[in-house]
Amino acid sequence: MTRISESTVRRLSHYYRVLEEVEAEGGRLISSHRLAEREGVTSAQVRKDLSCFGSFGRRGLGYNVAHLRQEIRAILGLDRRWRVGIVGIGNLGTALMLYRGFEQQGFDVVAAFDRDPARVGRTLGGLVVRDIAELPLVAGDGGLDLGVIATPLKAAQEVADALVACGVRGILNLAPRKLFVPEHVALRTVDMTVEFETLSFALTNLAPPARRRRPRG
Amino acid sequence: MTRISESTVRRLSHYYRVLEEVEAEGGRLISSHRLAEREGVTSAQVRKDLSCFGSFGRRGLGYNVAHLRQEIRAILGLDRRWRVGIVGIGNLGTALMLYRGFEQQGFDVVAAFDRDPARVGRTLGGLVVRDIAELPLVAGDGGLDLGVIATPLKAAQEVADALVACGVRGILNLAPRKLFVPEHVALRTVDMTVEFETLSFALTNLAPPARRRRPRG
DNA sequence: AGATGTGAAAGTTTTCACAGCC
DNA sequence: GGCTGTGAAAACTTTCACATCT
């Protein structure tokens, strides 16, 4: 099996979401074309992405919705539940703890950590916020699969190191800086500031829409 | 000027952050190599990215930190302030309103909207949450530059359409679905579920780190 | 006819490597 | 010696187009 690109994996995640929807709507079969248009990509892209993992469709017919969904589910590793710990229970960390949407996809928030004594001990979404010093107790020996870093920038690398030291192998970093982790640890960074700034760039550099009349001719 | 790729713009945003830091630390000059290593890219990449916009360095010396920062600032359109409206004041929307980090970069949250009467009228971070019906009053005639969609999935496309209708030209979508907007509107989507699922994929498919001893030989 | 799966082609992004300047 | 700026090469990703199957 050839190497799988990150874009392909991201699209699989999108396809999975579409398939959930289509299945809920009662759809039995779906063509690569219909699957594609619901995510704004081409049908060839859908077929290429899927072909990295096998042949899931039937020529002339398309894909069985339930079957394809189950296949992608297995590919993405969503057949099991993942234990997630959130570090940094500020505004964003709190929002993530209260948002229950991830549970639906197999991600259980099972622990919350902060360094601030004012926050430690508080209960949020059914979990007691623990001191960051207790991370090894909770995360050691496979207690946590994934760590979410929602701390201020200054603490982020240090927290990442601590998570890695405890054996956490996947990290979602929400602090506005790329972090350094060993090869065997998967890291995704979501940096809202970058998103805002790319929008700023686009608005600054892309032409505004043509008007029927330009003011002052 | 040749077309600028989105990756290049994202990296510029990262370089900008590094330059802010280096300037604060008192650095005067920086080489593409040092700039690169702080963001985990290659020095050739840095030079190529910058060369899309001009020649900002001096051979044999490197880049003047303050000057390069100012150049990137202008390129990204951060020389002005942007008026941001947040739609959907749930957990995530609330977190974004309370997080003041974007102001520093020129993004002022000037309005908040929700549909739920229980939320409308509440004050958050110095702003009164308004009914979504008032969007045209606030956003019309350039009142809003950017819209953030932090609503549930079902409402997201509808909100996007409303924002576009009011003349908003940049949208940050936090709902877990790609949205459709006209060509002239810039859209970025941040989908946490996709991030979690790519981590799940990585942990499922990437080999765990080699151990000194494999259990049971 | 209608749709998949896939090599080949086209397009895009990254890296290389070196001329040119400090 | 050190470093930028940049064409050319390499690597990667997407699209095309068609043989193959229902």
Short mmCIF file of C-alpha atoms (C1' of nucleotides) in Angstrom, two decimals:
data_model
loop_
_atom_site.label_atom_id
_atom_site.label_comp_id
_atom_site.label_asym_id
_atom_site.label_seq_id
_atom_site.Cartn_x
_atom_site.Cartn_y
_atom_site.Cartn_z
CA MET A 1 0.00 0.00 0.00
CA THR A 2 1.39 3.35 -1.07
CA ARG A 3 1.77 6.22 1.38
CA ILE A 4 -1.48 7.99 2.17
CA SER A 5 -1.44 11.76 1.97
CA GLU A 6 -2.88 13.88 4.73
CA SER A 7 -5.30 15.48 2.27
CA THR A 8 -6.69 12.07 1.46
CA VAL A 9 -7.29 11.32 5.12
CA ARG A 10 -8.98 14.66 5.65
CA ARG A 11 -11.26 14.00 2.71
CA LEU A 12 -12.09 10.53 4.02
CA SER A 13 -13.27 12.20 7.17
CA HIS A 14 -15.50 14.45 5.10
CA TYR A 15 -16.84 11.55 3.04
CA TYR A 16 -17.60 9.75 6.25
CA ARG A 17 -19.71 12.67 7.43
CA VAL A 18 -21.58 12.79 4.14
CA LEU A 19 -22.21 9.05 4.25
CA GLU A 20 -23.62 9.33 7.77
CA GLU A 21 -26.01 11.95 6.50
CA VAL A 22 -27.00 10.06 3.39
CA GLU A 23 -27.57 6.90 5.40
CA ALA A 24 -29.74 8.84 7.85
CA GLU A 25 -31.73 10.14 4.88
CA GLY A 26 -32.28 6.53 3.81
CA GLY A 27 -29.94 6.47 0.80
CA ARG A 28 -28.71 2.97 -0.14
CA LEU A 29 -26.35 3.66 -3.02
CA ILE A 30 -24.24 6.66 -3.88
CA SER A 31 -22.04 7.45 -6.86
CA SER A 32 -18.61 9.02 -6.57
CA HIS A 33 -20.10 11.96 -8.39
CA ARG A 34 -22.83 12.61 -5.83
CA LEU A 35 -20.43 12.01 -2.94
CA ALA A 36 -18.03 14.46 -4.52
CA GLU A 37 -20.47 17.27 -5.13
CA ARG A 38 -21.57 17.23 -1.52
CA GLU A 39 -18.03 18.01 -0.43
CA GLY A 40 -16.98 20.22 -3.30
CA VAL A 41 -14.38 17.92 -4.85
CA THR A 42 -14.26 15.96 -8.11
CA SER A 43 -15.55 12.43 -8.56
CA ALA A 44 -12.13 11.28 -9.74
CA GLN A 45 -10.70 12.52 -6.47
CA VAL A 46 -13.19 10.46 -4.50
CA ARG A 47 -12.40 7.31 -6.48
CA LYS A 48 -8.65 7.87 -6.22
CA ASP A 49 -8.88 8.46 -2.47
CA LEU A 50 -10.89 5.30 -1.93
CA SER A 51 -8.69 3.25 -4.24
CA CYS A 52 -5.80 3.78 -1.80
CA PHE A 53 -7.57 1.36 0.51
CA GLY A 54 -9.40 -1.07 -1.73
CA SER A 55 -12.27 -1.46 -4.18
CA PHE A 56 -15.46 -0.62 -2.39
CA GLY A 57 -17.80 0.16 -5.27
CA ARG A 58 -19.51 -1.75 -8.03
CA ARG A 59 -19.07 -0.64 -11.60
CA GLY A 60 -22.26 0.58 -13.11
CA LEU A 61 -23.89 1.03 -9.69
CA GLY A 62 -21.82 3.05 -7.27
CA TYR A 63 -21.10 2.50 -3.60
CA ASN A 64 -23.28 0.87 -0.98
CA VAL A 65 -23.69 3.67 1.53
CA ALA A 66 -23.70 1.59 4.73
CA HIS A 67 -20.86 -0.59 3.56
CA LEU A 68 -18.64 2.28 2.44
CA ARG A 69 -19.32 4.12 5.66
CA GLN A 70 -18.25 1.08 7.65
CA GLU A 71 -15.10 0.71 5.57
CA ILE A 72 -14.10 4.34 6.07
CA ARG A 73 -14.96 4.00 9.73
CA ALA A 74 -12.47 1.17 10.02
CA ILE A 75 -9.84 2.97 7.94
CA LEU A 76 -10.03 6.06 10.13
CA GLY A 77 -9.82 3.93 13.28
CA LEU A 78 -13.26 4.97 14.50
CA ASP A 79 -14.28 1.42 15.39
CA ARG A 80 -12.93 1.95 18.87
CA ARG A 81 -13.21 4.72 21.44
CA TRP A 82 -10.39 7.16 22.11
CA ARG A 83 -9.57 8.59 25.51
CA VAL A 84 -8.92 12.32 25.29
CA GLY A 85 -7.36 14.60 27.89
CA ILE A 86 -7.63 18.38 27.66
CA VAL A 87 -4.85 20.49 29.11
CA GLY A 88 -5.61 24.15 29.78
CA ILE A 89 -9.11 24.85 30.94
CA GLY A 90 -9.43 28.48 29.88
CA ASN A 91 -12.16 29.71 27.56
CA LEU A 92 -11.36 27.35 24.73
CA GLY A 93 -10.63 24.31 26.90
CA THR A 94 -13.89 24.86 28.71
CA ALA A 95 -15.79 25.14 25.46
CA LEU A 96 -14.30 21.85 24.25
CA MET A 97 -15.21 20.10 27.49
CA LEU A 98 -18.80 21.27 27.32
CA TYR A 99 -19.15 20.48 23.64
CA ARG A 100 -20.34 16.89 23.50
CA GLY A 101 -20.15 16.48 19.74
CA PHE A 102 -16.89 14.53 19.75
CA GLU A 103 -18.30 11.71 21.85
CA GLN A 104 -20.58 10.83 18.99
CA GLN A 105 -17.54 10.12 16.85
CA GLY A 106 -15.78 8.02 19.47
CA PHE A 107 -13.73 10.61 21.31
CA ASP A 108 -14.38 10.62 25.06
CA VAL A 109 -13.01 13.48 27.10
CA VAL A 110 -11.92 11.60 30.21
CA ALA A 111 -9.63 14.10 31.94
CA ALA A 112 -9.01 17.81 32.25
CA PHE A 113 -5.90 19.52 33.55
CA ASP A 114 -4.82 23.00 34.46
CA ARG A 115 -1.98 24.60 36.36
CA ASP A 116 -3.99 27.39 37.95
CA PRO A 117 -5.06 26.44 41.51
CA ALA A 118 -8.17 28.56 41.01
CA ARG A 119 -9.29 26.16 38.31
CA VAL A 120 -8.07 22.88 39.75
CA GLY A 121 -10.85 21.10 41.61
CA ARG A 122 -13.68 22.74 39.71
CA THR A 123 -16.17 20.42 38.06
CA LEU A 124 -16.92 20.92 34.37
CA GLY A 125 -19.07 18.72 32.21
CA GLY A 126 -18.96 16.02 34.86
CA LEU A 127 -15.17 16.02 35.22
CA VAL A 128 -13.04 17.42 38.00
CA VAL A 129 -10.20 19.60 36.72
CA ARG A 130 -6.94 18.11 37.98
CA ASP A 131 -3.56 19.64 38.55
CA ILE A 132 -1.24 19.23 35.60
CA ALA A 133 1.16 17.47 37.95
CA GLU A 134 -1.26 14.54 38.01
CA LEU A 135 -0.94 14.03 34.27
CA PRO A 136 1.38 11.00 34.61
CA LEU A 137 -1.06 9.30 36.99
CA VAL A 138 -3.90 9.63 34.50
CA ALA A 139 -2.07 9.36 31.20
CA GLY A 140 0.54 6.78 32.10
CA ASP A 141 0.13 3.21 30.92
CA GLY A 142 -2.24 4.05 28.09
CA GLY A 143 -4.73 5.98 30.21
CA LEU A 144 -4.91 8.67 27.54
CA ASP A 145 -4.75 8.22 23.79
CA LEU A 146 -4.97 11.84 22.73
CA GLY A 147 -4.06 15.13 24.34
CA VAL A 148 -5.52 18.51 23.49
CA ILE A 149 -3.35 21.50 24.27
CA ALA A 150 -5.49 24.56 24.99
CA THR A 151 -2.98 26.40 27.14
CA PRO A 152 -1.39 29.79 26.52
CA LEU A 153 1.48 29.77 24.05
CA LYS A 154 4.20 29.85 26.67
CA ALA A 155 3.17 26.56 28.25
CA ALA A 156 2.37 24.67 25.05
CA GLN A 157 5.71 23.04 24.24
CA GLU A 158 6.23 22.04 27.84
CA VAL A 159 2.79 20.42 27.96
CA ALA A 160 3.49 18.64 24.68
CA ASP A 161 6.70 17.23 26.14
CA ALA A 162 4.84 16.08 29.25
CA LEU A 163 2.15 14.38 27.17
CA VAL A 164 4.75 12.61 25.06
CA ALA A 165 6.63 11.53 28.18
CA CYS A 166 3.42 9.93 29.46
CA GLY A 167 3.05 7.92 26.28
CA VAL A 168 0.35 9.98 24.58
CA ARG A 169 0.77 9.38 20.85
CA GLY A 170 -1.60 11.96 19.37
CA ILE A 171 -1.80 15.66 20.12
CA LEU A 172 -4.18 18.34 18.96
CA ASN A 173 -2.51 21.67 19.53
CA LEU A 174 -4.68 24.77 19.71
CA ALA A 175 -1.92 27.12 20.82
CA PRO A 176 -0.70 29.48 18.10
CA ARG A 177 2.67 27.88 17.43
CA LYS A 178 4.01 24.77 15.76
CA LEU A 179 5.27 22.36 18.38
CA PHE A 180 8.06 19.84 18.17
CA VAL A 181 7.28 16.23 19.01
CA PRO A 182 9.07 12.96 18.23
CA GLU A 183 8.46 11.19 14.94
CA HIS A 184 6.21 8.57 16.43
CA VAL A 185 3.77 11.13 17.85
CA ALA A 186 1.01 12.49 15.60
CA LEU A 187 0.47 16.22 15.89
CA ARG A 188 -2.22 18.45 14.42
CA THR A 189 -2.19 22.17 15.03
CA VAL A 190 -5.25 24.37 14.70
CA ASP A 191 -4.21 27.99 14.83
CA MET A 192 -7.13 30.38 14.63
CA THR A 193 -4.84 33.36 14.21
CA VAL A 194 -3.46 31.84 11.03
CA GLU A 195 -7.00 31.36 9.75
CA PHE A 196 -7.88 34.98 10.45
CA GLU A 197 -4.70 36.17 8.82
CA THR A 198 -5.24 34.13 5.66
CA LEU A 199 -8.68 35.71 5.46
CA SER A 200 -7.10 39.11 5.91
CA PHE A 201 -4.70 38.30 3.08
CA ALA A 202 -7.49 37.15 0.82
CA LEU A 203 -9.57 40.27 1.42
CA THR A 204 -6.57 42.49 0.94
CA ASN A 205 -5.30 40.89 -2.24
CA LEU A 206 -8.32 39.43 -3.98
CA ALA A 207 -10.27 41.84 -6.08
CA PRO A 208 -13.70 42.77 -4.80
CA PRO A 209 -16.56 41.49 -6.94
CA ALA A 210 -17.21 43.37 -10.14
CA ARG A 211 -19.95 45.95 -9.77
CA ARG A 212 -22.42 46.82 -12.42
CA ARG A 213 -21.22 50.40 -12.17
CA ARG A 214 -17.94 51.56 -10.83
CA PRO A 215 -18.42 54.62 -8.66
CA ARG A 216 -17.25 57.77 -10.42
CA GLY A 217 -16.78 55.88 -13.71
CA MET B 1 3.02 38.50 -9.77
CA THR B 2 2.37 34.76 -9.93
CA ARG B 3 -0.49 33.17 -8.04
CA ILE B 4 0.18 32.75 -4.33
CA SER B 5 -0.63 29.37 -2.84
CA GLU B 6 -2.60 29.06 0.36
CA SER B 7 0.28 27.19 1.97
CA THR B 8 2.55 30.13 1.32
CA VAL B 9 0.13 32.51 3.00
CA ARG B 10 -0.22 30.23 6.00
CA ARG B 11 3.53 30.07 6.34
CA LEU B 12 3.81 33.85 6.07
CA SER B 13 1.50 34.05 9.03
CA HIS B 14 3.82 31.73 10.93
CA TYR B 15 6.91 33.66 9.92
CA TYR B 16 5.21 36.80 11.12
CA ARG B 17 4.67 35.30 14.55
CA VAL B 18 8.30 34.18 14.74
CA LEU B 19 9.50 37.64 13.72
CA GLU B 20 7.37 39.26 16.42
CA GLU B 21 9.03 36.98 18.94
CA VAL B 22 12.53 37.51 17.65
CA GLU B 23 12.01 41.26 17.59
CA ALA B 24 10.76 41.17 21.17
CA GLU B 25 13.89 39.22 22.11
CA GLY B 26 15.95 42.02 20.57
CA GLY B 27 17.10 40.19 17.42
CA ARG B 28 18.06 42.53 14.56
CA LEU B 29 18.91 40.11 11.77
CA ILE B 30 17.69 36.62 11.00
CA SER B 31 18.69 34.13 8.33
CA SER B 32 16.21 32.09 6.34
CA HIS B 33 17.72 29.08 8.05
CA ARG B 34 16.98 30.27 11.59
CA LEU B 35 13.53 31.51 10.58
CA ALA B 36 12.86 28.12 9.02
CA GLU B 37 13.97 26.00 11.93
CA ARG B 38 11.69 27.87 14.30
CA GLU B 39 8.72 26.86 12.21
CA GLY B 40 9.87 23.43 11.12
CA VAL B 41 10.26 24.13 7.40
CA THR B 42 13.30 24.37 5.13
CA SER B 43 15.26 27.54 4.50
CA ALA B 44 14.65 27.22 0.76
CA GLN B 45 10.94 27.23 1.48
CA VAL B 46 11.23 30.47 3.43
CA ARG B 47 13.18 32.15 0.66
CA LYS B 48 10.81 30.91 -2.02
CA ASP B 49 7.78 32.08 -0.07
CA LEU B 50 9.23 35.54 0.44
CA SER B 51 10.42 35.80 -3.16
CA CYS B 52 6.79 35.73 -4.26
CA PHE B 53 6.50 39.25 -2.91
CA GLY B 54 9.92 40.80 -3.37
CA SER B 55 13.52 40.73 -2.24
CA PHE B 56 13.61 41.54 1.43
CA GLY B 57 16.99 40.14 2.47
CA ARG B 58 20.61 40.96 1.90
CA ARG B 59 22.94 38.29 0.58
CA GLY B 60 25.54 37.29 3.08
CA LEU B 61 23.59 38.85 5.96
CA GLY B 62 20.00 37.69 6.14
CA TYR B 63 16.82 39.63 6.81
CA ASN B 64 16.33 42.71 8.94
CA VAL B 65 13.82 41.48 11.51
CA ALA B 66 11.81 44.67 11.95
CA HIS B 67 11.74 45.39 8.24
CA LEU B 68 10.72 41.89 7.21
CA ARG B 69 8.03 41.86 9.87
CA GLN B 70 6.62 45.10 8.54
CA GLU B 71 6.68 43.78 4.98
CA ILE B 72 4.82 40.61 5.92
CA ARG B 73 2.42 42.67 7.98
CA ALA B 74 1.56 44.69 4.89
CA ILE B 75 1.34 41.60 2.68
CA LEU B 76 -1.09 39.92 5.05
CA GLY B 77 -3.20 43.05 5.30
CA LEU B 78 -2.58 43.49 9.01
CA ASP B 79 -1.87 47.21 8.71
CA ARG B 80 -5.53 47.90 9.27
CA ARG B 81 -8.14 46.67 11.71
CA TRP B 82 -10.80 44.14 10.76
CA ARG B 83 -14.34 44.12 12.12
CA VAL B 84 -15.42 40.63 13.07
CA GLY B 85 -18.91 39.36 13.87
CA ILE B 86 -19.50 36.04 15.60
CA VAL B 87 -22.67 34.14 14.86
CA GLY B 88 -23.69 31.41 17.29
CA ILE B 89 -22.90 32.14 20.90
CA GLY B 90 -22.74 28.60 22.25
CA ASN B 91 -19.71 27.20 24.02
CA LEU B 92 -17.30 27.86 21.20
CA GLY B 93 -18.69 31.25 20.21
CA THR B 94 -18.53 32.34 23.83
CA ALA B 95 -14.94 31.17 24.12
CA LEU B 96 -13.98 33.16 21.04
CA MET B 97 -15.67 36.28 22.35
CA LEU B 98 -13.88 36.06 25.67
CA TYR B 99 -10.52 35.29 24.09
CA ARG B 100 -8.91 38.66 23.48
CA GLY B 101 -5.87 37.35 21.60
CA PHE B 102 -7.18 38.27 18.15
CA GLU B 103 -7.41 41.97 18.97
CA GLN B 104 -3.66 42.06 19.25
CA GLN B 105 -3.43 41.02 15.60
CA GLY B 106 -5.97 43.57 14.39
CA PHE B 107 -9.19 41.59 14.59
CA ASP B 108 -11.86 43.33 16.67
CA VAL B 109 -14.94 41.38 17.61
CA VAL B 110 -17.57 44.07 17.22
CA ALA B 111 -20.81 42.07 17.16
CA ALA B 112 -22.29 38.81 18.37
CA PHE B 113 -25.44 37.13 17.12
CA ASP B 114 -27.60 34.21 18.12
CA ARG B 115 -31.06 32.94 17.29
CA ASP B 116 -31.92 31.67 20.75
CA PRO B 117 -33.99 34.28 22.69
CA ALA B 118 -32.41 32.98 25.89
CA ARG B 119 -29.03 34.18 24.65
CA VAL B 120 -30.06 37.37 22.88
CA GLY B 121 -29.63 40.38 25.14
CA ARG B 122 -26.97 38.84 27.33
CA THR B 123 -23.71 40.74 27.65
CA LEU B 124 -20.46 38.91 26.95
CA GLY B 125 -17.02 40.45 26.84
CA GLY B 126 -18.56 43.90 26.70
CA LEU B 127 -20.91 43.12 23.81
CA VAL B 128 -24.64 42.57 23.84
CA VAL B 129 -25.68 39.44 21.96
CA ARG B 130 -28.10 40.48 19.21
CA ASP B 131 -30.77 38.59 17.39
CA ILE B 132 -29.55 37.13 14.12
CA ALA B 133 -32.33 39.09 12.40
CA GLU B 134 -30.35 42.24 13.14
CA LEU B 135 -27.39 41.03 11.11
CA PRO B 136 -28.19 43.26 8.11
CA LEU B 137 -28.36 46.33 10.34
CA VAL B 138 -24.90 45.67 11.72
CA ALA B 139 -23.17 44.06 8.77
CA GLY B 140 -24.69 46.06 5.95
CA ASP B 141 -22.64 48.77 4.27
CA GLY B 142 -19.27 47.42 5.36
CA GLY B 143 -20.09 47.24 9.05
CA LEU B 144 -18.52 43.79 9.24
CA ASP B 145 -15.48 42.56 7.35
CA LEU B 146 -15.38 39.00 8.63
CA GLY B 147 -17.97 36.60 9.96
CA VAL B 148 -17.32 33.64 12.22
CA ILE B 149 -19.85 30.83 12.06
CA ALA B 150 -20.00 28.99 15.38
CA THR B 151 -23.54 27.69 15.03
CA PRO B 152 -24.71 24.09 14.93
CA LEU B 153 -24.29 22.37 11.59
CA LYS B 154 -27.90 22.76 10.52
CA ALA B 155 -27.81 26.55 10.63
CA ALA B 156 -24.35 27.02 9.14
CA GLN B 157 -25.11 27.29 5.42
CA GLU B 158 -28.06 29.58 6.07
CA VAL B 159 -25.89 31.87 8.21
CA ALA B 160 -23.20 31.86 5.53
CA ASP B 161 -25.78 32.94 2.95
CA ALA B 162 -26.98 35.70 5.26
CA LEU B 163 -23.44 36.94 5.83
CA VAL B 164 -22.74 36.97 2.12
CA ALA B 165 -26.00 38.79 1.44
CA CYS B 166 -24.89 41.51 3.88
CA GLY B 167 -21.66 42.00 2.00
CA VAL B 168 -19.32 40.12 4.34
CA ARG B 169 -16.39 38.96 2.19
CA GLY B 170 -14.54 36.66 4.57
CA ILE B 171 -15.94 33.80 6.61
CA LEU B 172 -14.38 31.53 9.19
CA ASN B 173 -16.54 28.45 9.49
CA LEU B 174 -16.27 26.36 12.62
CA ALA B 175 -19.21 24.11 11.86
CA PRO B 176 -18.25 20.60 10.76
CA ARG B 177 -19.13 20.88 7.07
CA LYS B 178 -17.79 22.56 3.98
CA LEU B 179 -19.99 25.48 3.03
CA PHE B 180 -20.74 26.91 -0.37
CA VAL B 181 -20.11 30.60 -0.93
CA PRO B 182 -19.66 32.71 -4.07
CA GLU B 183 -16.23 33.00 -5.67
CA HIS B 184 -15.60 36.48 -4.35
CA VAL B 185 -16.04 35.44 -0.72
CA ALA B 186 -13.07 33.97 1.14
CA LEU B 187 -13.90 30.95 3.28
CA ARG B 188 -11.80 29.04 5.78
CA THR B 189 -13.21 26.04 7.58
CA VAL B 190 -11.83 24.71 10.83
CA ASP B 191 -13.37 21.34 11.58
CA MET B 192 -12.20 19.89 14.87
CA THR B 193 -13.82 16.56 14.12
CA VAL B 194 -11.64 16.19 11.05
CA GLU B 195 -8.58 16.94 13.17
CA PHE B 196 -9.54 14.30 15.71
CA GLU B 197 -10.22 11.79 12.97
CA THR B 198 -6.90 12.36 11.24
CA LEU B 199 -5.24 11.75 14.59
CA SER B 200 -7.27 8.59 14.97
CA PHE B 201 -6.10 7.50 11.53
CA ALA B 202 -2.49 8.23 12.34
CA LEU B 203 -2.59 6.27 15.59
CA THR B 204 -4.35 3.39 13.93
CA ASN B 205 -2.09 3.14 10.91
CA LEU B 206 1.27 4.41 12.02
CA ALA B 207 3.46 1.87 13.74
CA PRO B 208 4.06 2.44 17.44
CA PRO B 209 7.65 3.39 18.30
CA ALA B 210 10.15 0.55 18.27
CA ARG B 211 10.68 -0.90 21.70
CA ARG B 212 13.96 -2.20 22.98
CA ARG B 213 12.26 -5.50 23.66
CA ARG B 214 9.13 -6.70 22.04
CA PRO B 215 6.89 -8.35 24.59
CA ARG B 216 6.84 -12.14 24.20
CA GLY B 217 9.74 -12.04 21.71
"C1'" DA C 1 -26.13 2.99 -20.65
"C1'" DG C 2 -23.80 4.04 -16.32
"C1'" DA C 3 -20.32 3.82 -12.97
"C1'" DT C 4 -15.86 2.24 -10.96
"C1'" DG C 5 -10.76 1.71 -10.79
"C1'" DT C 6 -6.51 3.21 -12.57
"C1'" DG C 7 -2.47 4.26 -15.48
"C1'" DA C 8 -0.96 8.41 -17.80
"C1'" DA C 9 -0.96 13.44 -18.13
"C1'" DA C 10 -1.19 17.81 -16.16
"C1'" DG C 11 -0.59 20.78 -12.55
"C1'" DT C 12 1.24 22.24 -8.22
"C1'" DT C 13 4.52 22.47 -4.41
"C1'" DT C 14 8.87 21.59 -2.44
"C1'" DT C 15 13.68 20.86 -2.62
"C1'" DC C 16 18.10 21.28 -4.83
"C1'" DA C 17 21.98 23.65 -6.15
"C1'" DC C 18 24.40 27.41 -7.46
"C1'" DA C 19 25.26 32.27 -9.35
"C1'" DG C 20 25.71 36.51 -7.22
"C1'" DC C 21 26.37 39.56 -3.51
"C1'" DC C 22 28.06 40.83 1.40
"C1'" DG D 1 32.99 32.14 4.50
"C1'" DG D 2 28.00 33.14 4.74
"C1'" DC D 3 23.53 33.99 2.87
"C1'" DT D 4 19.93 35.34 -0.54
"C1'" DG D 5 17.24 34.76 -4.76
"C1'" DT D 6 15.99 31.70 -8.31
"C1'" DG D 7 15.82 28.61 -12.30
"C1'" DA D 8 15.72 23.59 -12.76
"C1'" DA D 9 14.72 19.09 -10.83
"C1'" DA D 10 12.18 16.21 -7.97
"C1'" DA D 11 8.26 15.00 -5.50
"C1'" DC D 12 3.73 15.08 -4.83
"C1'" DT D 13 -1.34 15.79 -5.93
"C1'" DT D 14 -5.12 16.24 -8.92
"C1'" DT D 15 -7.45 15.54 -13.17
"C1'" DC D 16 -8.18 13.11 -17.42
"C1'" DA D 17 -9.72 9.45 -20.06
"C1'" DC D 18 -10.71 4.93 -20.86
"C1'" DA D 19 -10.75 -0.24 -20.14
"C1'" DT D 20 -13.70 -2.91 -17.43
"C1'" DC D 21 -17.55 -4.43 -15.20
"C1'" DT D 22 -22.94 -4.42 -14.02
#
